[in-house]
């Protein structure tokens, strides 16, 4: 029986476990990436391991998130990251060089390699045939130290692409269609593998748009084959020798299959406030638009912005729209500057931002109250734009540019003649903003600003847990709810005591205060708890506030792993109706917790208000149990090394 591509790469990197769906396996990691908002913690954790130099083939530290320097904090963090990188053998991509995923695709991604990144959109690398997975910073730190990455052996879903996209329909519409069909939790425990004759019609950046936003499915990752198109892209990036052909076997089997007829797709948008609330733009109608934001790791490649420039050439941005554009990388921006497209954008009235995440993570450009913002980004969770009541629609770059001109949500097919942008034979290559590690690491002194605080560590798991329900939330709670981002809170990423004040601040402003007063607590959630980002702060900061367990109907993959890494019990209701019986402020008790945990998969929880007892499961592997018992991965690793 033939193998699919995902299983081939996993098998080539397997260091432990059996590749049966649902089993825990461990794989070797070839490359890592971090970005600044998660990187400071990841490197503090790496330093704590006492390993003199990274053991990966390649590790890169990007600065792309926290780039609004409204105080000393971000700039101090950048300096910390730069000196850490120099000392420990890590390449450092300077602020302004671009968004980690875009730059990694351009300059470092290699087909067939494994990439672990402390950012949930690391699967962007799947566009070039990498097995690229997002994880918490601690997992990335372990991988930098040469440790394997543990994951649940995923199901592999085949998405067969047939035919070609029609004019004005873009790669974004392909992933919006997958989201429409599978939902934001439809990818949990799965890898999405794209195959079929339609693959050949998609460029590497188009493929990367699709794998990037596979993160919104909750998938472990998404991947395309490495073929002639991949070869051409690598050659144009001056890296032809890094190409290898990688295809699934012709008779490869899959756990699930779906077919997408590219020719049948039309321009779509994800409506507020979820990436899977997808409808065609025709259906939504011509609603008034106040802001258009083009960029992010999903849609800011050279071809994306050239398309936008060609739409805007000779036209003006509508008087009621603010158009902001953040190019994905310095390579993209400089190429646009040199070929004149940047002048077209500026002439149209676009506001050009630096090559960073920017508005995608609420680093500036918050829209006005109640505004409609059309964005080429990947997430439209409530409040993420920086404006609590803004309504964010996610579209492709063509639809976004159309909205910028008309001031209304617009099906780009009305724009007339379409010209597909071809990729250049040769991209502009200048790696001078990527700093190689120091040749004399001993001489490098790591510079820490006052905002870089020591890493808090959890206690061992107690044998009896009696804790208050601090908060009860619904389905699909995101890490943006648990620990918001934005220009005010992001600079505190290296300062857990300070950032913990903002835990659940947009959902329940009194949360931090109440949690501290209670000493310890429990959070109750619905399905897909913790979807969205990889930020381990959404586990670390609640841990700092005394959260001992989260009881939910189901969890998102990365967040669950982060909870375990920091010693917070991720528990699942065996009977979902028990969720209904719990109220905020109830006191829940778990007796003989340690021995119950060691004995099996079930724990008995008693609600001391009602006197009712109910079962929860934890689904922890023996290794994860040991981590939880020790109070987190750092304690566990220390104990193993003693
Ligand atoms: C995001 O898009 O939410 C982020 C900011 O890139 C996060 C990482 C973070 O919170 O630092 C992600 O996607 O993992
Ligand atoms: Fe940056 Fe947005 Fe991409 Fe996250 S989703 S890495 S914030 S551009």
XYZ file of C-alpha atoms and ligand atoms in Angstrom:
664
model
C 0.000 0.000 0.000
C 1.372 3.397 -0.950
C 2.226 6.083 1.563
C 1.006 9.636 1.655
C 3.491 12.481 1.900
C 2.782 13.284 5.546
C 3.490 9.746 6.697
C 6.661 9.613 4.582
C 8.112 12.701 6.270
C 6.974 11.562 9.714
C 8.515 8.109 9.164
C 11.803 9.679 8.074
C 11.907 11.687 11.327
C 10.391 9.211 13.771
C 12.394 8.677 16.956
C 9.778 6.999 19.157
C 6.273 5.597 19.049
C 4.223 3.725 16.537
C 2.602 5.582 13.683
C -0.947 4.518 14.478
C -3.523 7.304 14.542
C -4.025 8.584 18.100
C -0.701 7.242 19.428
C 1.915 9.541 20.858
C 4.925 9.727 18.569
C 8.159 11.691 18.795
C 9.907 13.212 15.792
C 13.274 14.798 15.158
C 13.115 18.501 14.362
C 15.446 19.846 11.663
C 14.634 23.546 11.862
C 13.049 25.871 14.400
C 11.702 29.370 14.219
C 10.607 31.767 16.909
C 9.131 35.226 16.756
C 9.688 37.931 19.330
C 6.338 37.703 21.134
C 6.878 34.042 21.976
C 10.655 34.011 21.533
C 11.653 35.814 24.712
C 10.102 33.030 26.825
C 11.396 30.300 24.521
C 14.970 31.578 24.880
C 14.680 32.071 28.641
C 13.622 28.423 28.734
C 16.454 27.408 26.410
C 18.965 29.252 28.588
C 17.598 27.438 31.651
C 18.477 24.125 29.984
C 22.169 25.013 30.070
C 22.930 23.840 26.522
C 25.755 25.883 24.924
C 24.548 25.820 21.306
C 21.403 24.795 19.432
C 21.506 21.268 18.071
C 19.153 21.754 15.111
C 20.272 22.063 11.487
C 18.928 25.623 11.521
C 17.255 27.867 14.055
C 16.024 31.360 13.267
C 14.786 34.078 15.626
C 12.526 36.636 13.962
C 11.367 40.019 15.207
C 8.061 40.840 13.572
C 5.310 41.131 16.193
C 6.302 43.641 18.874
C 7.662 46.363 16.679
C 5.786 49.436 17.907
C 8.331 50.816 20.312
C 6.131 52.986 22.491
C 8.401 52.374 25.470
C 11.689 50.657 26.186
C 10.141 47.185 26.537
C 10.034 45.970 22.941
C 13.394 47.450 22.028
C 14.949 45.815 25.095
C 13.415 42.500 24.106
C 14.814 42.827 20.581
C 18.276 43.384 22.015
C 17.885 40.402 24.330
C 16.835 38.240 21.369
C 19.715 39.444 19.211
C 22.351 38.702 21.834
C 20.828 35.334 22.738
C 20.807 34.379 19.047
C 24.440 35.350 18.605
C 25.462 33.343 21.649
C 23.570 30.126 21.053
C 23.978 29.604 17.307
C 20.741 31.097 16.029
C 20.191 33.285 12.963
C 18.565 36.595 13.849
C 16.153 38.281 11.454
C 16.078 41.954 12.394
C 12.908 43.989 12.867
C 11.876 45.250 9.445
C 13.135 42.166 7.622
C 9.665 40.702 7.524
C 7.096 38.377 8.995
C 8.650 35.111 10.170
C 6.561 32.803 7.991
C 7.019 34.813 4.800
C 10.773 35.214 5.311
C 11.213 31.582 6.278
C 9.465 30.490 3.098
C 11.624 32.811 1.006
C 15.014 32.219 2.571
C 15.105 29.017 4.658
C 12.295 26.530 4.010
C 13.440 23.182 2.580
C 11.084 20.479 1.271
C 10.947 17.324 3.356
C 12.426 18.909 6.481
C 10.597 19.280 9.778
C 10.112 22.784 11.149
C 8.844 23.559 14.639
C 7.868 27.169 15.262
C 6.610 29.028 18.305
C 3.797 30.466 16.258
C 0.603 28.757 15.181
C 1.043 29.755 11.530
C 4.294 27.845 11.151
C 2.436 25.477 8.734
C 2.988 28.197 6.119
C 6.130 26.120 5.406
C 3.827 23.350 4.165
C 3.543 25.420 0.991
C 7.093 24.416 0.128
C 6.658 20.770 1.181
C 7.932 21.026 4.750
C 6.263 19.338 7.668
C 5.918 22.569 9.607
C 4.197 22.567 12.986
C 3.286 25.300 15.460
C 3.993 24.733 19.152
C 4.504 26.488 22.448
C 7.839 28.167 23.101
C 8.926 25.509 25.587
C 8.494 22.747 23.008
C 10.553 24.793 20.574
C 13.220 25.353 23.234
C 13.426 21.594 23.800
C 13.754 21.030 20.032
C 16.563 23.604 19.877
C 18.281 21.598 22.581
C 18.089 18.504 20.359
C 15.060 16.938 22.036
C 12.306 15.406 19.935
C 8.860 16.892 19.494
C 5.994 14.794 20.821
C 2.688 14.805 19.021
C -0.370 12.659 18.591
C -0.116 10.659 15.376
C -2.577 12.556 13.194
C -5.109 11.356 10.684
C -4.186 12.485 7.192
C -6.906 14.168 5.173
C -6.537 14.242 1.413
C -7.818 17.376 -0.235
C -7.947 16.654 -3.931
C -7.812 19.854 -5.972
C -9.239 19.641 -9.465
C -9.390 22.205 -12.284
C -8.116 25.786 -11.954
C -9.204 28.932 -10.157
C -11.298 31.352 -12.205
C -10.072 34.928 -12.703
C -10.383 37.019 -9.517
C -10.705 33.937 -7.321
C -7.653 33.400 -5.157
C -5.839 30.883 -2.977
C -7.525 32.531 0.008
C -10.866 31.336 -1.338
C -9.559 27.756 -1.377
C -8.772 27.773 2.329
C -11.973 29.682 3.113
C -13.838 26.876 1.338
C -12.015 24.250 3.425
C -12.899 26.241 6.571
C -16.514 26.514 5.459
C -16.684 22.758 5.091
C -14.649 21.608 8.085
C -15.046 24.464 10.655
C -12.510 25.836 13.138
C -12.328 22.542 14.967
C -12.590 20.255 11.931
C -8.836 19.852 11.612
C -8.012 18.896 15.202
C -5.827 15.763 15.225
C -5.390 15.916 11.450
C -2.878 16.880 8.801
C -4.394 18.329 5.649
C -2.533 17.107 2.576
C -3.265 18.731 -0.786
C -3.008 16.647 -3.945
C -4.607 16.339 -7.349
C -4.180 17.988 -10.742
C -5.143 21.442 -9.409
C -1.950 21.589 -7.332
C 0.147 22.342 -10.408
C -1.830 25.536 -11.014
C -0.854 27.026 -7.664
C 2.430 28.838 -6.978
C 4.378 28.306 -3.758
C 3.089 31.553 -2.153
C -0.483 30.550 -3.089
C 0.056 27.140 -1.530
C 1.512 28.859 1.523
C -1.644 30.976 1.896
C -3.614 27.734 2.058
C -1.341 25.899 4.504
C -0.969 29.052 6.616
C -4.658 29.331 7.302
C -4.945 25.598 7.908
C -4.054 26.725 11.437
C -7.612 28.058 11.672
C -8.913 24.507 11.141
C -7.084 23.491 14.302
C -5.047 21.100 12.140
C -1.660 19.766 13.234
C -0.366 21.083 9.923
C -1.099 21.246 6.187
C 1.205 20.280 3.349
C 1.627 20.442 -0.426
C 3.926 18.214 -2.475
C 7.296 19.486 -3.636
C 7.221 19.546 -7.448
C 8.449 21.524 -10.456
C 6.663 24.642 -9.152
C 8.527 24.312 -5.858
C 11.774 23.856 -7.772
C 11.176 27.048 -9.739
C 10.383 29.015 -6.580
C 13.530 27.811 -4.850
C 15.598 28.583 -7.936
C 14.139 32.102 -8.043
C 15.202 32.460 -4.406
C 18.734 31.351 -5.392
C 18.325 28.056 -3.541
C 17.797 25.549 -6.374
C 20.139 23.033 -4.775
C 17.821 22.691 -1.772
C 15.003 21.275 -3.876
C 13.986 17.638 -3.653
C 10.963 16.096 -5.258
C 8.418 14.881 -2.717
C 5.154 13.349 -3.755
C 2.700 10.936 -2.208
C 2.793 7.453 -3.761
C 0.266 7.162 -6.581
C -1.714 4.571 -4.579
C -1.339 6.425 -1.253
C -4.140 5.934 1.233
C -5.684 8.551 3.479
C -7.937 8.591 6.535
C -10.407 11.006 4.988
C -10.853 12.648 1.601
C -12.509 15.681 0.133
C -12.516 17.123 -3.337
C -12.454 20.811 -4.188
C -13.247 21.932 -7.688
C -11.147 25.080 -7.964
C -13.156 26.234 -10.969
C -16.370 26.219 -8.933
C -15.103 28.593 -6.237
C -16.014 32.253 -6.108
C -14.708 35.152 -3.992
C -15.601 34.618 -0.360
C -15.186 36.213 3.048
C -15.065 34.915 6.599
C -17.644 36.990 8.460
C -17.373 38.286 12.033
C -16.216 36.771 14.346
C -14.878 33.433 13.204
C -12.665 32.279 10.303
C -15.175 29.541 9.482
C -18.187 31.868 9.175
C -17.606 31.802 5.419
C -20.027 33.105 2.789
C -19.626 34.280 -0.770
C -19.195 38.024 -1.118
C -22.229 37.986 -3.396
C -24.333 36.550 -0.580
C -23.068 38.985 2.045
C -23.874 41.962 -0.157
C -22.282 45.373 -0.551
C -21.976 46.424 3.082
C -20.139 49.667 3.851
C -16.445 49.282 4.693
C -14.424 51.664 6.891
C -10.997 50.078 6.888
C -9.068 47.745 4.601
C -5.896 46.059 5.868
C -3.701 44.134 3.454
C -0.813 42.036 4.708
C -0.132 39.375 7.372
C 1.544 36.013 6.974
C -1.446 34.804 4.936
C -1.514 37.295 2.084
C 1.445 39.633 1.777
C 3.666 37.933 -0.769
C 5.139 39.617 -3.822
C 2.338 38.344 -6.085
C -0.376 39.360 -3.611
C 0.861 42.928 -3.383
C 1.588 43.213 -7.097
C -2.022 42.212 -7.723
C -3.207 44.839 -5.238
C -0.978 47.463 -6.871
C -2.300 46.631 -10.313
C -5.895 47.006 -9.078
C -5.130 50.332 -7.374
C -3.011 51.765 -10.205
C -4.539 55.032 -11.325
C -7.376 54.787 -8.783
C -7.960 56.427 -5.407
C -8.858 54.872 -2.094
C -12.485 55.662 -1.194
C -12.784 58.742 1.033
C -14.389 56.791 3.880
C -11.832 53.986 3.871
C -8.454 53.833 5.535
C -6.264 51.432 3.558
C -3.198 50.081 5.331
C -0.682 47.765 3.713
C 2.022 45.801 5.527
C 4.250 43.917 3.076
C 5.242 40.414 4.182
C 8.948 40.954 3.919
C 11.656 43.410 3.063
C 12.234 41.389 -0.094
C 8.636 42.047 -1.160
C 8.755 45.725 -0.175
C 12.051 46.418 -1.893
C 10.936 44.679 -5.093
C 7.754 46.767 -5.140
C 9.811 49.881 -4.537
C 12.182 49.108 -7.386
C 9.546 48.153 -9.964
C 7.282 51.127 -9.247
C 4.335 49.243 -7.739
C 4.959 50.895 -4.383
C 4.487 54.278 -6.064
C 1.122 53.077 -7.394
C 0.079 52.067 -3.899
C 1.191 55.361 -2.389
C -0.482 57.353 -5.168
C -3.776 55.560 -4.530
C -3.772 56.772 -0.932
C -2.623 53.579 0.772
C -0.881 53.985 4.101
C 2.285 51.893 3.937
C 3.386 50.167 7.142
C 6.607 48.343 7.863
C 7.017 44.659 6.998
C 5.635 43.171 10.201
C 2.474 41.599 11.622
C 1.175 45.062 12.528
C -2.629 45.340 12.521
C -3.037 41.553 12.403
C -2.082 41.386 16.045
C -3.500 44.756 17.039
C -0.094 46.479 16.888
C -1.614 49.725 15.787
C -4.283 50.559 13.179
C -7.234 49.668 15.395
C -10.338 50.605 13.378
C -12.951 53.115 14.623
C -15.814 52.053 16.913
C -18.290 49.716 15.275
C -16.256 49.769 12.045
C -16.286 47.177 9.302
C -12.708 46.190 8.533
C -11.872 44.011 5.524
C -8.576 42.211 6.044
C -6.480 39.742 4.100
C -5.498 38.165 7.415
C -6.352 34.805 8.960
C -8.160 35.650 12.193
C -11.191 37.801 12.964
C -11.735 36.940 16.602
C -13.626 39.593 18.580
C -11.420 42.423 19.812
C -8.261 41.185 18.053
C -8.168 44.276 15.842
C -7.858 46.426 18.969
C -11.463 47.697 18.737
C -13.926 45.649 20.765
C -16.964 46.234 18.558
C -15.270 46.232 15.145
C -16.531 43.723 12.592
C -13.715 42.041 10.697
C -14.198 40.243 7.368
C -11.363 38.094 6.007
C -10.906 38.046 2.232
C -8.277 37.593 -0.435
C -6.179 40.556 -1.619
C -8.279 41.137 -4.760
C -11.500 41.585 -2.785
C -9.712 43.754 -0.230
C -8.343 46.049 -2.931
C -11.786 46.246 -4.534
C -13.320 47.279 -1.205
C -10.652 49.953 -0.761
C -11.722 51.603 -3.999
C -15.485 51.228 -3.759
C -15.902 51.707 0.010
C -18.153 48.634 0.056
C -17.591 44.918 0.258
C -17.154 44.127 -3.407
C -16.930 40.975 -5.468
C -13.659 41.627 -7.336
C -15.083 40.050 -10.485
C -16.682 43.407 -11.285
C -13.191 44.864 -11.750
C -13.004 43.667 -15.349
C -10.025 42.167 -17.096
C -7.884 39.982 -14.835
C -4.171 39.483 -15.221
C -2.502 36.810 -13.130
C 0.769 37.983 -11.614
C 3.667 35.744 -12.565
C 6.475 35.217 -10.087
C 9.830 36.670 -11.152
C 12.603 34.456 -12.510
C 14.730 35.795 -9.699
C 13.623 37.455 -6.476
C 15.724 40.250 -5.063
C 18.037 38.521 -2.655
C 19.666 40.477 0.141
C 20.115 38.708 3.456
C 21.917 41.575 5.112
C 19.186 41.901 7.745
C 19.700 38.315 8.825
C 22.567 38.187 11.292
C 24.561 34.970 11.533
C 25.453 33.598 14.980
C 28.680 34.791 16.594
C 31.898 32.955 15.879
C 33.085 33.565 19.433
C 29.946 32.834 21.505
C 31.817 33.073 24.832
C 32.444 36.738 24.154
C 28.746 37.516 23.693
C 27.061 39.019 26.703
C 23.282 38.509 26.738
C 21.638 41.883 27.337
C 18.536 41.825 29.508
C 16.331 44.844 30.031
C 14.283 45.389 33.180
C 11.204 43.985 31.385
C 12.790 40.536 31.079
C 11.648 38.815 34.258
C 12.509 35.355 35.552
C 10.370 32.461 34.465
C 7.823 31.373 37.085
C 7.703 27.650 37.825
C 4.727 25.612 39.017
C 4.546 23.364 42.108
C 4.107 19.608 41.994
C 0.514 18.504 41.521
C -1.183 18.320 44.951
C -2.962 15.143 46.011
C -6.202 16.925 46.767
C -7.525 19.730 44.674
C -10.363 21.825 46.030
C -10.693 24.959 43.969
C -13.267 27.503 42.918
C -14.607 27.789 39.397
C -13.177 31.190 38.543
C -14.891 31.441 35.188
C -17.228 29.470 32.945
C -17.017 30.126 29.193
C -18.624 28.848 25.983
C -17.332 26.957 22.914
C -14.422 28.130 20.740
C -12.740 30.339 23.325
C -9.543 31.623 21.692
C -6.175 32.405 23.190
C -7.014 36.016 22.304
C -9.790 35.724 24.922
C -7.531 34.016 27.460
C -4.668 36.447 27.040
C -5.277 39.274 24.569
C -2.520 40.705 22.388
C -2.427 44.290 21.078
C 0.009 47.147 21.445
C -0.545 47.583 25.191
C -0.264 43.976 26.378
C 2.201 42.427 23.903
C 5.230 44.327 25.274
C 4.744 42.412 28.541
C 5.399 39.004 26.994
C 8.720 38.636 28.824
C 7.180 39.741 32.133
C 4.701 37.137 33.407
C 3.755 38.927 36.662
C 2.764 42.025 34.675
C 1.022 40.254 31.783
C -0.975 37.989 34.096
C -3.048 41.035 35.098
C -4.666 40.788 31.644
C -5.776 37.143 31.756
C -9.375 37.015 30.453
C -9.445 40.823 30.730
C -11.794 41.268 27.761
C -14.152 38.511 28.934
C -14.178 39.215 32.653
C -12.131 42.219 33.818
C -12.134 41.051 37.463
C -10.572 37.666 36.670
C -6.957 38.272 37.678
C -7.908 39.905 40.950
C -10.333 37.118 41.841
C -7.872 34.383 40.918
C -5.134 35.894 43.078
C -7.543 36.193 45.992
C -8.710 32.598 45.609
C -5.111 31.324 45.579
C -6.033 28.524 43.235
C -8.805 27.973 40.749
C -10.406 26.107 37.890
C -11.690 27.371 34.531
C -14.630 25.669 32.820
C -14.893 25.784 29.025
C -16.812 24.393 26.067
C -15.543 22.816 22.846
C -12.251 23.736 21.166
C -11.019 25.606 24.234
C -7.844 27.583 23.459
C -8.115 27.701 19.669
C -5.923 30.125 17.803
C -2.409 31.106 18.667
C 0.469 29.124 20.104
C 1.120 31.695 22.836
C 2.139 29.722 25.894
C 1.435 32.825 27.936
C -2.221 31.719 27.747
C -1.164 28.808 29.981
C 1.772 30.359 31.813
C -0.066 33.482 33.027
C -3.134 31.542 34.305
C -0.682 29.177 36.025
C 0.947 32.173 37.681
C -2.511 33.213 38.913
C -3.105 29.768 40.450
C -5.232 28.048 37.789
C -4.766 24.325 38.443
C -7.145 22.756 35.933
C -9.276 23.572 32.918
C -12.421 21.488 32.506
C -13.683 21.623 28.941
C -15.670 19.697 26.357
C -12.594 19.581 24.082
C -9.304 21.413 23.588
C -7.322 22.914 20.721
C -4.052 21.015 20.155
C -1.378 23.617 20.895
C -3.133 25.100 23.904
C -3.667 21.680 25.476
C 0.048 20.943 25.028
C 0.902 24.297 26.619
C -1.351 23.587 29.612
C 0.435 20.283 30.174
C 3.850 21.916 29.761
C 3.020 24.287 32.601
C 1.401 21.712 34.862
C -2.267 22.708 34.399
C -4.599 19.707 34.139
C -6.583 19.670 30.870
C -9.720 17.696 31.775
C -12.584 16.691 29.506
C -16.185 16.127 30.573
C -17.048 12.470 29.985
C -20.676 13.485 29.942
C -21.139 16.912 28.360
C -24.311 17.571 30.358
C -22.131 17.919 33.460
C -20.917 21.195 31.945
C -24.453 22.560 32.456
C -24.503 21.673 36.153
C -21.480 23.825 37.011
C -21.779 27.473 37.961
C -19.168 30.132 38.476
C -17.894 30.151 42.092
C -18.764 26.471 42.652
C -16.139 24.668 44.680
C -14.914 21.541 42.855
C -12.962 18.845 44.614
C -10.777 16.045 43.266
C -9.537 13.673 45.963
C -6.501 11.389 45.697
C -5.642 13.227 42.526
C -2.159 11.793 42.110
C -3.188 8.181 42.582
C -6.327 8.578 40.441
C -4.169 10.068 37.712
C -1.664 7.254 37.879
C -4.414 4.605 37.878
C -6.208 5.407 34.636
C -7.886 7.888 32.340
C -10.765 8.926 34.591
C -10.965 11.246 37.587
C -13.945 11.791 39.856
C -14.828 15.431 40.495
C -17.279 16.459 43.232
C -19.162 19.706 43.125
C -19.272 20.714 46.807
C -22.226 23.046 46.179
C -24.550 20.390 44.762
C -22.888 17.328 46.230
C -22.906 15.770 42.731
C -19.948 13.794 41.485
C -19.067 13.358 37.835
C -16.304 11.845 35.701
C -13.723 13.626 33.644
C -11.033 12.127 31.433
C -7.557 13.484 30.825
C -6.239 11.462 27.871
C -2.681 11.980 29.119
C 0.083 9.679 27.885
C 2.429 8.248 30.544
C 4.972 10.951 29.677
C 2.382 13.716 29.955
C 1.157 12.311 33.280
C 4.665 12.464 34.653
C 4.979 16.080 33.453
C 1.700 17.046 35.147
C 2.643 15.260 38.383
C 5.941 17.155 38.481
C 4.209 20.502 37.879
C 5.272 21.032 34.269
C 7.900 20.196 31.690
C 10.694 22.261 33.226
C 10.410 20.482 36.590
C 10.076 17.144 34.804
C 13.183 17.723 32.683
C 15.183 18.824 35.721
C 14.148 15.672 37.573
C 15.041 13.447 34.602
C 18.513 14.976 34.493
C 19.136 14.598 38.227
C -1.232 35.264 16.359
O -1.424 35.322 15.152
O -2.137 35.189 17.206
C 0.197 35.256 16.856
C 0.416 36.530 17.561
O 1.071 35.186 15.765
C 0.359 34.039 17.771
C 1.610 34.004 18.513
C 1.629 34.892 19.710
O 0.607 35.079 20.369
O 2.714 35.392 19.994
C 0.213 32.703 17.049
O -0.495 32.624 16.074
O 0.744 31.694 17.520
Fe 1.833 37.723 12.639
Fe -0.735 37.788 12.147
Fe 0.731 35.913 11.093
Fe 0.254 35.870 13.721
S -1.239 35.633 12.088
S 2.236 35.533 12.702
S 0.218 38.069 14.156
S 0.890 38.092 10.672
